[in-house]
Amino acid sequence: MASRQLSAALRLRGALSVPGDKSISHRAVMFNAIAEGKAEITHFLPGADCLSTIACFRAMGVHIEQHADRVVVHGVGLRGLKEPQDVLDCGNSGTTLRLMTGLLAGIDGMYAVLTGDASLRSRPQRRIVDPLRSLGATLDGREHGALAPLSVRGATLHGGRYELMIASAQVKSALLLAVLSGDGVMAVTGRTDGRDHTERMLAGMGIDIQTRGAVVTLTPPVHPVFPYALSMRVPGDPSSAAFWWVAAAIHPNAEITTMGVGMNPTRIGALDVLRAMGARVTVQNVRNEGSEPVADVTVASSTLKGTTIQGAIIPALIDEIPVLAVAAAMATGETRIADAAELKAKETDRISTVVNALRAMGVRVEPMADGMVIQGRGQLDGAKVDSHGDHRLAMAWAVAALVARGEMRIAGSEAVDVSYPDFWRDIATISEQG
Ligand code: S3P
């Protein structure tokens, strides 16, 4: 296990092109793998999670070329995936496991077993297994389907209606993908307010997918030209850019621009929260890349005050909570994070891992069942902290180190490879040391 020592930076300056969006990179490979034709994906995220997705589709007979951030997918069509000869290893990636389980559950004749690393094997899977079973899918797994490895026996599904009780884009996507090769309409209702990249991309590939209010419906294509291959440039990941947004906001001598970042409204709750805390944010050059809006975002040194983060905005910033917690600790006043019990279902239990690390940095913070309450202190102490194998924790603690008094020692620093392999290079690029 690698570890890194970091100390405060004198100045933060620069412009960065953050890596491609993780959620969109996964979907670009998955959906083009089952599309008709060849697609070229640029600014793909070559992080470990998305490489797991590529490996899984190669194991099902899809020819995929990958050189750094350029990927060419030779689609095999909706009926073209081959049964994998071995267990599919999804690594650390919940998106790979959950979306593929949905997709494969709807392919007649398919049999697959999906597993992953220790973290993924401990994450809850009933959230996909129960709704997919309600459509008639045949799935199993450890503890009656609660935990991976999961086994999938594919069959033609006939659609149906399912009300989501948690705002999970992975579950929403798994249900929609399950009927792609089926013969009936799927309607997902309830908490469909998670990220909508699946809806946007499938619509761009000619699939009949509609969102009316909170109801998302997908009608399986009858014509074999659908879905058609879709070449694209993947937008920069707002979840990766958020580390630089917070770093610039909390540092007394900073101005950082993140270029070409995805501005999908289901993803940028962190920007709204930072603005509400008093951050100096400028959004420029708003444009569309494929089916997603992008922009250049500049954040400069700010005086932050505590805030309340709860309710409808939570799904739009759920992955950014570890680094927003660092911003809250550097603010004045109290920050309350609620309605975020989903934090416990991430790569680590991000309520306890965040609370413990902030305490080690000298912050007063209390965990709650669905969030935490942070007493802003305006300063952080260097400490020994651990990523616990969670990429977003490693990067949040690195951001804290840029302003901490004393050295920060981050164990498990290699976890950044999951979503931001060049993170340590980029932090060196923008930091000027004394
Ligand atoms: C993702 C959805 C979110 C997010 C994860 C990626 C996706 O998870 O936390 O990093 O690509 O659909 P949930 O669907 O569990 O909310």
Coordinates of C-alpha atoms and ligand atoms in Angstrom, one line a residue:
M1 CA 0.0 0.0 0.0
A2 CA 1.4 3.4 -1.0
S3 CA 1.3 6.4 1.2
R4 CA 1.9 10.1 0.5
Q5 CA 3.1 13.0 2.7
L6 CA 1.8 16.4 1.7
S7 CA 2.2 19.8 3.3
A8 CA 0.4 23.1 2.8
A9 CA 0.9 25.0 -0.5
L10 CA 1.9 28.6 -0.7
R11 CA -0.2 29.3 -3.7
L12 CA -2.6 27.4 -5.9
R13 CA -2.7 28.5 -9.5
G14 CA -3.5 27.0 -12.9
A15 CA -5.9 25.6 -15.4
L16 CA -6.6 21.8 -15.5
S17 CA -8.4 19.6 -17.9
V18 CA -9.9 17.1 -15.4
P19 CA -10.2 13.4 -16.6
G20 CA -13.3 12.2 -18.4
D21 CA -16.5 11.6 -16.4
K22 CA -16.5 8.2 -14.8
S23 CA -20.3 7.6 -15.1
I24 CA -20.3 8.6 -18.8
S25 CA -17.1 6.6 -19.6
H26 CA -18.7 3.4 -18.3
R27 CA -21.9 4.0 -20.2
A28 CA -20.1 5.0 -23.4
V29 CA -18.4 1.5 -23.4
M30 CA -21.4 -0.5 -22.3
F31 CA -23.9 1.0 -24.6
N32 CA -21.6 1.1 -27.6
A33 CA -20.7 -2.6 -26.9
I34 CA -24.4 -3.5 -27.5
A35 CA -24.8 -1.0 -30.4
E36 CA -24.7 -1.5 -34.1
G37 CA -21.5 -0.2 -35.6
K38 CA -18.2 1.3 -34.4
A39 CA -17.8 4.2 -32.0
E40 CA -14.8 6.3 -31.1
I41 CA -14.7 7.6 -27.6
T42 CA -12.3 10.4 -26.7
H43 CA -11.4 11.8 -23.3
F44 CA -12.4 8.5 -21.9
L45 CA -11.4 8.0 -18.2
P46 CA -8.7 5.3 -18.1
G47 CA -9.3 4.8 -14.4
A48 CA -9.4 1.3 -12.9
D49 CA -13.3 1.3 -12.7
C50 CA -13.8 2.0 -16.3
L51 CA -11.0 -0.4 -17.3
S52 CA -13.0 -3.1 -15.4
T53 CA -16.0 -2.3 -17.6
I54 CA -13.8 -2.7 -20.7
A55 CA -12.4 -6.0 -19.5
C56 CA -15.9 -7.4 -18.8
F57 CA -17.2 -6.6 -22.3
R58 CA -14.1 -8.0 -23.8
A59 CA -14.8 -11.2 -21.9
M60 CA -18.2 -11.2 -23.6
G61 CA -16.6 -11.1 -27.1
V62 CA -16.6 -7.4 -27.8
H63 CA -13.6 -6.0 -29.6
I64 CA -12.5 -2.8 -27.8
E65 CA -9.3 -0.9 -28.5
Q66 CA -8.0 1.3 -25.8
H67 CA -5.0 3.6 -25.8
A68 CA -4.9 6.0 -22.8
D69 CA -8.1 8.1 -23.1
R70 CA -9.1 7.0 -26.7
V71 CA -11.3 4.0 -27.0
V72 CA -12.8 2.3 -30.1
V73 CA -15.7 0.0 -29.4
H74 CA -16.8 -2.4 -32.1
G75 CA -20.4 -3.0 -31.2
V76 CA -21.9 -6.5 -31.4
G77 CA -25.6 -5.4 -31.3
L78 CA -28.2 -6.2 -28.7
R79 CA -28.1 -9.9 -29.4
G80 CA -24.4 -10.2 -29.9
L81 CA -22.9 -10.5 -26.4
K82 CA -21.3 -14.0 -25.8
E83 CA -21.7 -15.8 -22.6
P84 CA -18.5 -15.1 -20.6
Q85 CA -16.4 -18.2 -19.9
D86 CA -15.4 -17.1 -16.5
V87 CA -16.5 -14.9 -13.6
L88 CA -16.8 -11.2 -14.5
D89 CA -14.5 -9.1 -12.3
C90 CA -15.9 -5.6 -11.7
G91 CA -13.0 -4.6 -9.4
N92 CA -14.1 -1.7 -7.2
S93 CA -16.8 -0.5 -9.5
G94 CA -20.4 -0.5 -8.4
T95 CA -21.5 1.0 -11.7
T96 CA -20.0 -1.9 -13.6
L97 CA -21.6 -4.5 -11.4
R98 CA -25.1 -3.0 -11.1
L99 CA -25.6 -1.8 -14.7
M100 CA -24.2 -5.1 -16.2
T101 CA -26.4 -7.2 -13.9
G102 CA -29.4 -5.4 -15.2
L103 CA -28.3 -5.6 -18.8
L104 CA -27.4 -9.3 -18.6
A105 CA -30.6 -10.3 -16.7
G106 CA -32.6 -9.3 -19.8
I107 CA -30.5 -11.3 -22.4
D108 CA -32.1 -14.6 -23.1
G109 CA -29.6 -17.6 -22.8
M110 CA -27.0 -15.6 -20.9
Y111 CA -25.4 -16.9 -17.7
A112 CA -22.9 -14.8 -15.8
V113 CA -21.4 -14.4 -12.4
L114 CA -20.3 -10.9 -11.4
T115 CA -17.9 -10.2 -8.6
G116 CA -15.5 -7.6 -7.4
D117 CA -13.0 -6.5 -4.7
A118 CA -13.6 -6.8 -1.0
S119 CA -15.3 -3.3 -0.9
L120 CA -17.7 -4.1 -3.8
R121 CA -18.5 -7.5 -2.3
S122 CA -19.6 -5.8 0.9
R123 CA -21.9 -3.3 -0.8
P124 CA -25.7 -3.8 -0.8
Q125 CA -27.1 -5.5 -4.0
R126 CA -30.7 -6.1 -2.9
R127 CA -31.4 -2.7 -4.3
I128 CA -30.9 -4.2 -7.8
V129 CA -31.7 -7.8 -7.1
D130 CA -35.2 -7.1 -5.7
P131 CA -36.5 -4.8 -8.5
L132 CA -35.0 -7.0 -11.2
R133 CA -36.6 -10.1 -9.7
S134 CA -39.9 -8.2 -9.6
L135 CA -39.6 -8.1 -13.4
G136 CA -39.1 -11.8 -13.5
A137 CA -35.3 -11.9 -13.7
T138 CA -33.4 -14.9 -12.3
L139 CA -30.7 -13.7 -10.0
D140 CA -28.9 -15.0 -6.9
G141 CA -26.0 -14.1 -4.8
R142 CA -24.5 -14.5 -1.3
E143 CA -27.0 -14.0 1.5
H144 CA -29.9 -14.7 -0.8
G145 CA -28.8 -12.1 -3.3
A146 CA -27.8 -9.3 -0.9
L147 CA -24.1 -9.5 -1.8
A148 CA -21.8 -10.2 -4.7
P149 CA -20.8 -12.5 -6.3
L150 CA -24.1 -12.3 -8.1
S151 CA -25.2 -14.9 -10.6
V152 CA -27.5 -14.0 -13.5
R153 CA -29.6 -16.3 -15.7
G154 CA -30.8 -14.1 -18.5
A155 CA -34.3 -14.2 -20.0
T156 CA -36.5 -12.1 -22.2
L157 CA -38.2 -9.7 -19.8
H158 CA -41.6 -8.1 -20.5
G159 CA -41.2 -4.7 -18.8
G160 CA -43.3 -3.4 -15.9
R161 CA -43.4 -0.6 -13.5
Y162 CA -41.1 -0.1 -10.5
E163 CA -41.1 2.7 -7.9
L164 CA -37.6 3.6 -6.8
M165 CA -37.3 4.3 -3.1
I166 CA -33.7 5.5 -3.2
A167 CA -32.4 8.0 -5.7
S168 CA -29.9 5.6 -7.3
A169 CA -28.9 6.1 -10.9
Q170 CA -27.3 2.7 -10.9
V171 CA -30.6 1.0 -9.9
K172 CA -32.6 3.2 -12.4
S173 CA -30.2 2.3 -15.1
A174 CA -30.2 -1.4 -14.3
L175 CA -34.0 -1.6 -14.7
L176 CA -34.0 0.3 -18.0
L177 CA -31.2 -1.8 -19.4
A178 CA -32.9 -5.0 -18.3
V179 CA -35.7 -4.4 -20.9
L180 CA -33.5 -3.2 -23.7
S181 CA -33.7 -6.7 -25.3
G182 CA -37.1 -7.4 -23.9
D183 CA -40.6 -7.1 -25.3
G184 CA -42.5 -4.7 -23.1
V185 CA -42.3 -1.1 -21.8
M186 CA -40.4 -0.4 -18.6
A187 CA -41.6 2.5 -16.4
V188 CA -39.4 3.6 -13.5
T189 CA -41.1 6.0 -11.1
G190 CA -40.4 7.5 -7.6
R191 CA -36.8 8.6 -6.9
T192 CA -35.6 8.9 -10.5
D193 CA -33.8 12.1 -9.7
G194 CA -30.3 10.5 -9.7
R195 CA -27.9 11.3 -12.6
D196 CA -29.5 10.9 -16.0
H197 CA -26.6 10.0 -18.2
T198 CA -28.2 6.7 -19.2
E199 CA -31.4 8.4 -20.4
R200 CA -29.4 11.0 -22.4
M201 CA -27.0 8.6 -24.0
L202 CA -29.6 5.9 -24.9
A203 CA -31.8 8.6 -26.4
G204 CA -28.8 9.8 -28.4
M205 CA -28.4 6.2 -29.8
G206 CA -32.0 6.2 -31.1
I207 CA -33.7 4.4 -28.2
D208 CA -37.2 5.4 -27.3
I209 CA -36.6 6.6 -23.7
Q210 CA -38.8 9.4 -22.3
T211 CA -38.8 11.3 -19.0
R212 CA -42.1 12.9 -18.0
G213 CA -42.0 14.4 -14.5
A214 CA -40.5 11.6 -12.3
V215 CA -41.5 8.8 -14.7
V216 CA -38.8 7.4 -17.0
T217 CA -40.1 4.9 -19.7
L218 CA -38.1 2.8 -22.1
T219 CA -39.6 1.0 -25.0
P220 CA -37.4 -1.8 -26.4
P221 CA -36.4 -1.2 -30.0
V222 CA -38.1 -3.4 -32.6
H223 CA -35.7 -2.5 -35.4
P224 CA -32.2 -4.1 -35.2
V225 CA -30.4 -0.8 -36.2
F226 CA -31.0 0.4 -32.6
P227 CA -29.1 1.3 -30.5
Y228 CA -26.8 2.7 -33.1
A229 CA -23.1 3.4 -32.2
L230 CA -22.5 6.9 -30.9
S231 CA -19.0 8.4 -31.0
M232 CA -18.4 11.1 -28.4
R233 CA -16.0 13.2 -26.4
V234 CA -16.5 12.5 -22.7
P235 CA -16.9 15.7 -20.6
G236 CA -14.6 16.3 -17.7
D237 CA -15.9 14.7 -14.5
P238 CA -17.5 17.3 -12.1
S239 CA -16.8 14.9 -9.3
S240 CA -13.1 15.1 -10.0
A241 CA -13.2 18.9 -10.6
A242 CA -14.9 19.3 -7.2
F243 CA -11.5 18.6 -5.5
W244 CA -10.0 21.7 -7.2
W245 CA -13.1 23.8 -6.6
V246 CA -12.9 23.1 -2.9
A247 CA -9.1 23.5 -2.8
A248 CA -9.3 26.9 -4.4
A249 CA -12.1 28.1 -2.2
I250 CA -10.4 27.1 1.1
H251 CA -6.9 28.2 0.2
P252 CA -6.0 31.9 1.0
N253 CA -4.0 32.4 -2.3
A254 CA -5.7 30.4 -5.0
E255 CA -7.3 30.6 -8.4
I256 CA -7.9 27.3 -10.3
T257 CA -9.8 26.8 -13.6
T258 CA -11.2 23.4 -14.5
M259 CA -11.8 23.2 -18.2
G260 CA -14.5 21.3 -20.1
V261 CA -16.3 20.1 -17.0
G262 CA -19.7 18.4 -17.3
M263 CA -22.5 20.7 -16.2
N264 CA -25.3 18.2 -16.1
P265 CA -27.7 19.6 -13.5
T266 CA -28.0 16.1 -11.9
R267 CA -24.2 16.3 -11.1
I268 CA -23.3 19.8 -10.0
G269 CA -25.0 20.3 -6.6
A270 CA -21.5 20.8 -5.1
L271 CA -21.1 24.1 -7.1
D272 CA -24.5 25.3 -5.7
V273 CA -23.4 24.5 -2.2
L274 CA -20.0 26.1 -2.6
R275 CA -21.7 29.3 -3.9
A276 CA -24.2 29.2 -0.9
M277 CA -21.2 29.0 1.4
G278 CA -19.7 32.1 -0.2
A279 CA -17.3 30.6 -2.7
R280 CA -16.2 32.8 -5.6
V281 CA -17.2 30.8 -8.6
T282 CA -17.2 31.8 -12.3
V283 CA -18.7 29.5 -15.0
Q284 CA -17.7 30.4 -18.6
N285 CA -18.0 29.0 -22.1
V286 CA -21.1 26.9 -21.5
R287 CA -21.5 24.6 -24.5
N288 CA -22.8 21.2 -25.4
E289 CA -20.7 18.2 -26.1
G290 CA -22.9 15.4 -27.4
S291 CA -25.8 15.0 -25.1
E292 CA -24.2 16.8 -22.2
P293 CA -23.5 20.4 -21.3
V294 CA -19.9 21.4 -20.4
A295 CA -18.2 24.6 -19.2
D296 CA -15.0 26.0 -17.8
V297 CA -15.3 26.7 -14.0
T298 CA -12.9 29.0 -12.1
V299 CA -12.9 29.1 -8.3
A300 CA -10.8 31.6 -6.3
S301 CA -9.9 32.0 -2.6
S302 CA -13.1 32.6 -0.6
T303 CA -14.4 33.2 2.9
L304 CA -16.7 30.3 3.5
K305 CA -19.6 30.0 6.0
G306 CA -21.4 26.9 7.2
T307 CA -24.6 25.8 5.5
T308 CA -27.2 23.1 5.4
I309 CA -27.0 20.3 2.8
Q310 CA -30.1 18.2 2.7
G311 CA -33.1 17.2 0.6
A312 CA -33.4 17.2 -3.1
I313 CA -29.9 18.4 -3.8
I314 CA -28.2 15.3 -2.2
P315 CA -28.2 13.0 -5.2
A316 CA -26.5 15.8 -7.2
L317 CA -23.6 15.9 -4.9
I318 CA -23.5 12.6 -3.1
D319 CA -20.0 11.7 -4.3
E320 CA -18.7 15.2 -3.4
I321 CA -19.6 15.0 0.3
P322 CA -16.1 14.0 1.5
V323 CA -14.5 17.0 -0.1
L324 CA -17.5 19.3 0.9
A325 CA -16.9 18.2 4.4
V326 CA -13.4 19.5 4.2
A327 CA -14.8 22.8 2.9
A328 CA -17.2 22.8 5.9
A329 CA -14.4 22.3 8.3
M330 CA -12.6 25.3 6.8
A331 CA -15.7 27.5 7.0
T332 CA -17.0 29.5 9.9
G333 CA -20.1 28.1 11.7
E334 CA -21.9 24.9 11.5
T335 CA -22.6 22.7 8.5
R336 CA -25.3 20.1 8.7
I337 CA -25.5 17.3 6.1
A338 CA -28.7 15.2 6.2
D339 CA -30.8 12.9 4.0
A340 CA -27.5 11.3 2.9
A341 CA -27.8 7.8 4.4
E342 CA -26.6 6.6 0.9
L343 CA -23.1 7.6 2.1
K344 CA -23.0 4.3 3.9
A345 CA -23.4 2.3 0.7
K346 CA -20.4 3.8 -1.1
E347 CA -16.9 2.5 -1.6
T348 CA -16.6 2.9 2.2
D349 CA -19.1 3.9 4.8
R350 CA -18.4 7.6 4.1
I351 CA -20.2 8.8 7.3
S352 CA -17.8 7.0 9.6
T353 CA -14.7 7.3 7.4
V354 CA -15.2 11.1 6.9
V355 CA -16.0 11.7 10.6
N356 CA -12.9 9.8 11.8
A357 CA -10.5 11.6 9.4
L358 CA -11.9 15.0 10.2
R359 CA -11.5 14.4 13.9
A360 CA -7.9 13.3 13.3
M361 CA -7.5 16.8 11.7
G362 CA -8.8 18.5 14.8
V363 CA -12.4 19.1 13.6
R364 CA -15.4 18.8 15.9
V365 CA -17.9 16.6 13.9
E366 CA -20.8 14.4 15.0
P367 CA -22.1 11.5 12.8
M368 CA -25.8 11.1 12.3
A369 CA -27.7 8.2 10.8
D370 CA -28.1 10.1 7.5
G371 CA -25.2 12.6 7.5
M372 CA -23.1 14.6 9.9
V373 CA -22.8 17.9 11.7
I374 CA -19.5 19.7 11.2
Q375 CA -18.3 22.6 13.4
G376 CA -16.3 24.9 11.1
R377 CA -12.9 25.7 12.5
G378 CA -11.2 27.7 9.8
Q379 CA -8.2 25.5 10.1
L380 CA -7.0 21.9 9.9
D381 CA -4.2 20.0 11.5
G382 CA -1.9 17.7 9.6
A383 CA -2.6 14.1 10.6
K384 CA -2.2 10.5 9.7
V385 CA -5.3 9.6 7.6
D386 CA -6.3 6.6 5.5
S387 CA -8.1 6.3 2.2
H388 CA -9.4 2.9 3.3
G389 CA -9.1 2.1 -0.4
D390 CA -11.7 4.7 -1.3
H391 CA -10.5 7.0 -4.1
R392 CA -12.6 10.0 -3.1
L393 CA -11.3 9.9 0.5
A394 CA -7.7 9.9 -0.7
M395 CA -8.3 13.0 -2.8
A396 CA -10.4 14.8 -0.2
W397 CA -7.6 14.4 2.4
A398 CA -5.0 15.6 -0.2
V399 CA -7.1 18.8 -0.6
A400 CA -7.2 19.2 3.2
A401 CA -3.4 18.9 3.2
L402 CA -3.1 21.9 1.0
V403 CA -4.2 24.2 3.8
A404 CA -3.3 22.1 6.9
R405 CA -0.9 23.1 9.6
G406 CA 1.7 20.3 9.7
E407 CA 2.2 17.4 7.4
M408 CA -0.6 15.2 6.2
R409 CA 0.2 11.5 5.7
I410 CA -2.3 9.7 3.5
A411 CA -2.1 5.9 3.6
G412 CA -3.6 4.1 0.6
S413 CA -2.9 6.9 -1.7
E414 CA -3.0 4.6 -4.8
A415 CA -6.8 4.5 -4.5
V416 CA -7.0 7.6 -6.7
D417 CA -6.3 5.3 -9.7
V418 CA -10.0 4.3 -9.6
S419 CA -11.2 7.7 -10.9
Y420 CA -8.3 10.1 -11.3
P421 CA -5.0 8.3 -12.2
D422 CA -3.1 11.6 -12.7
F423 CA -4.4 13.2 -9.5
W424 CA -0.9 13.4 -7.8
R425 CA 0.6 14.9 -11.0
D426 CA -2.2 17.5 -11.2
I427 CA -1.9 18.5 -7.5
A428 CA 1.8 19.1 -8.0
T429 CA 1.0 21.2 -11.1
I430 CA -1.2 23.6 -9.4
S431 CA 0.6 23.8 -6.0
E432 CA 3.5 26.1 -5.3
Q433 CA 5.4 25.1 -2.3
G434 CA 7.3 27.5 0.1
Ligands
S3P1 C1 -23.2 6.3 -10.4 C2 -24.3 6.6 -9.5 C3 -24.1 6.9 -8.1 C4 -22.6 7.4 -7.8 C5 -21.6 6.5 -8.5 C6 -21.8 6.4 -10.0 C7 -23.5 6.0 -11.8 O1 -24.4 5.8 -7.3 O2 -22.4 7.5 -6.4 O3 -20.3 7.0 -8.2 O4 -22.6 6.0 -12.6 O5 -24.7 5.7 -12.1 P1 -25.9 5.4 -6.9 O6 -26.6 5.0 -8.2 O7 -25.7 4.3 -6.0 O8 -26.5 6.6 -6.3

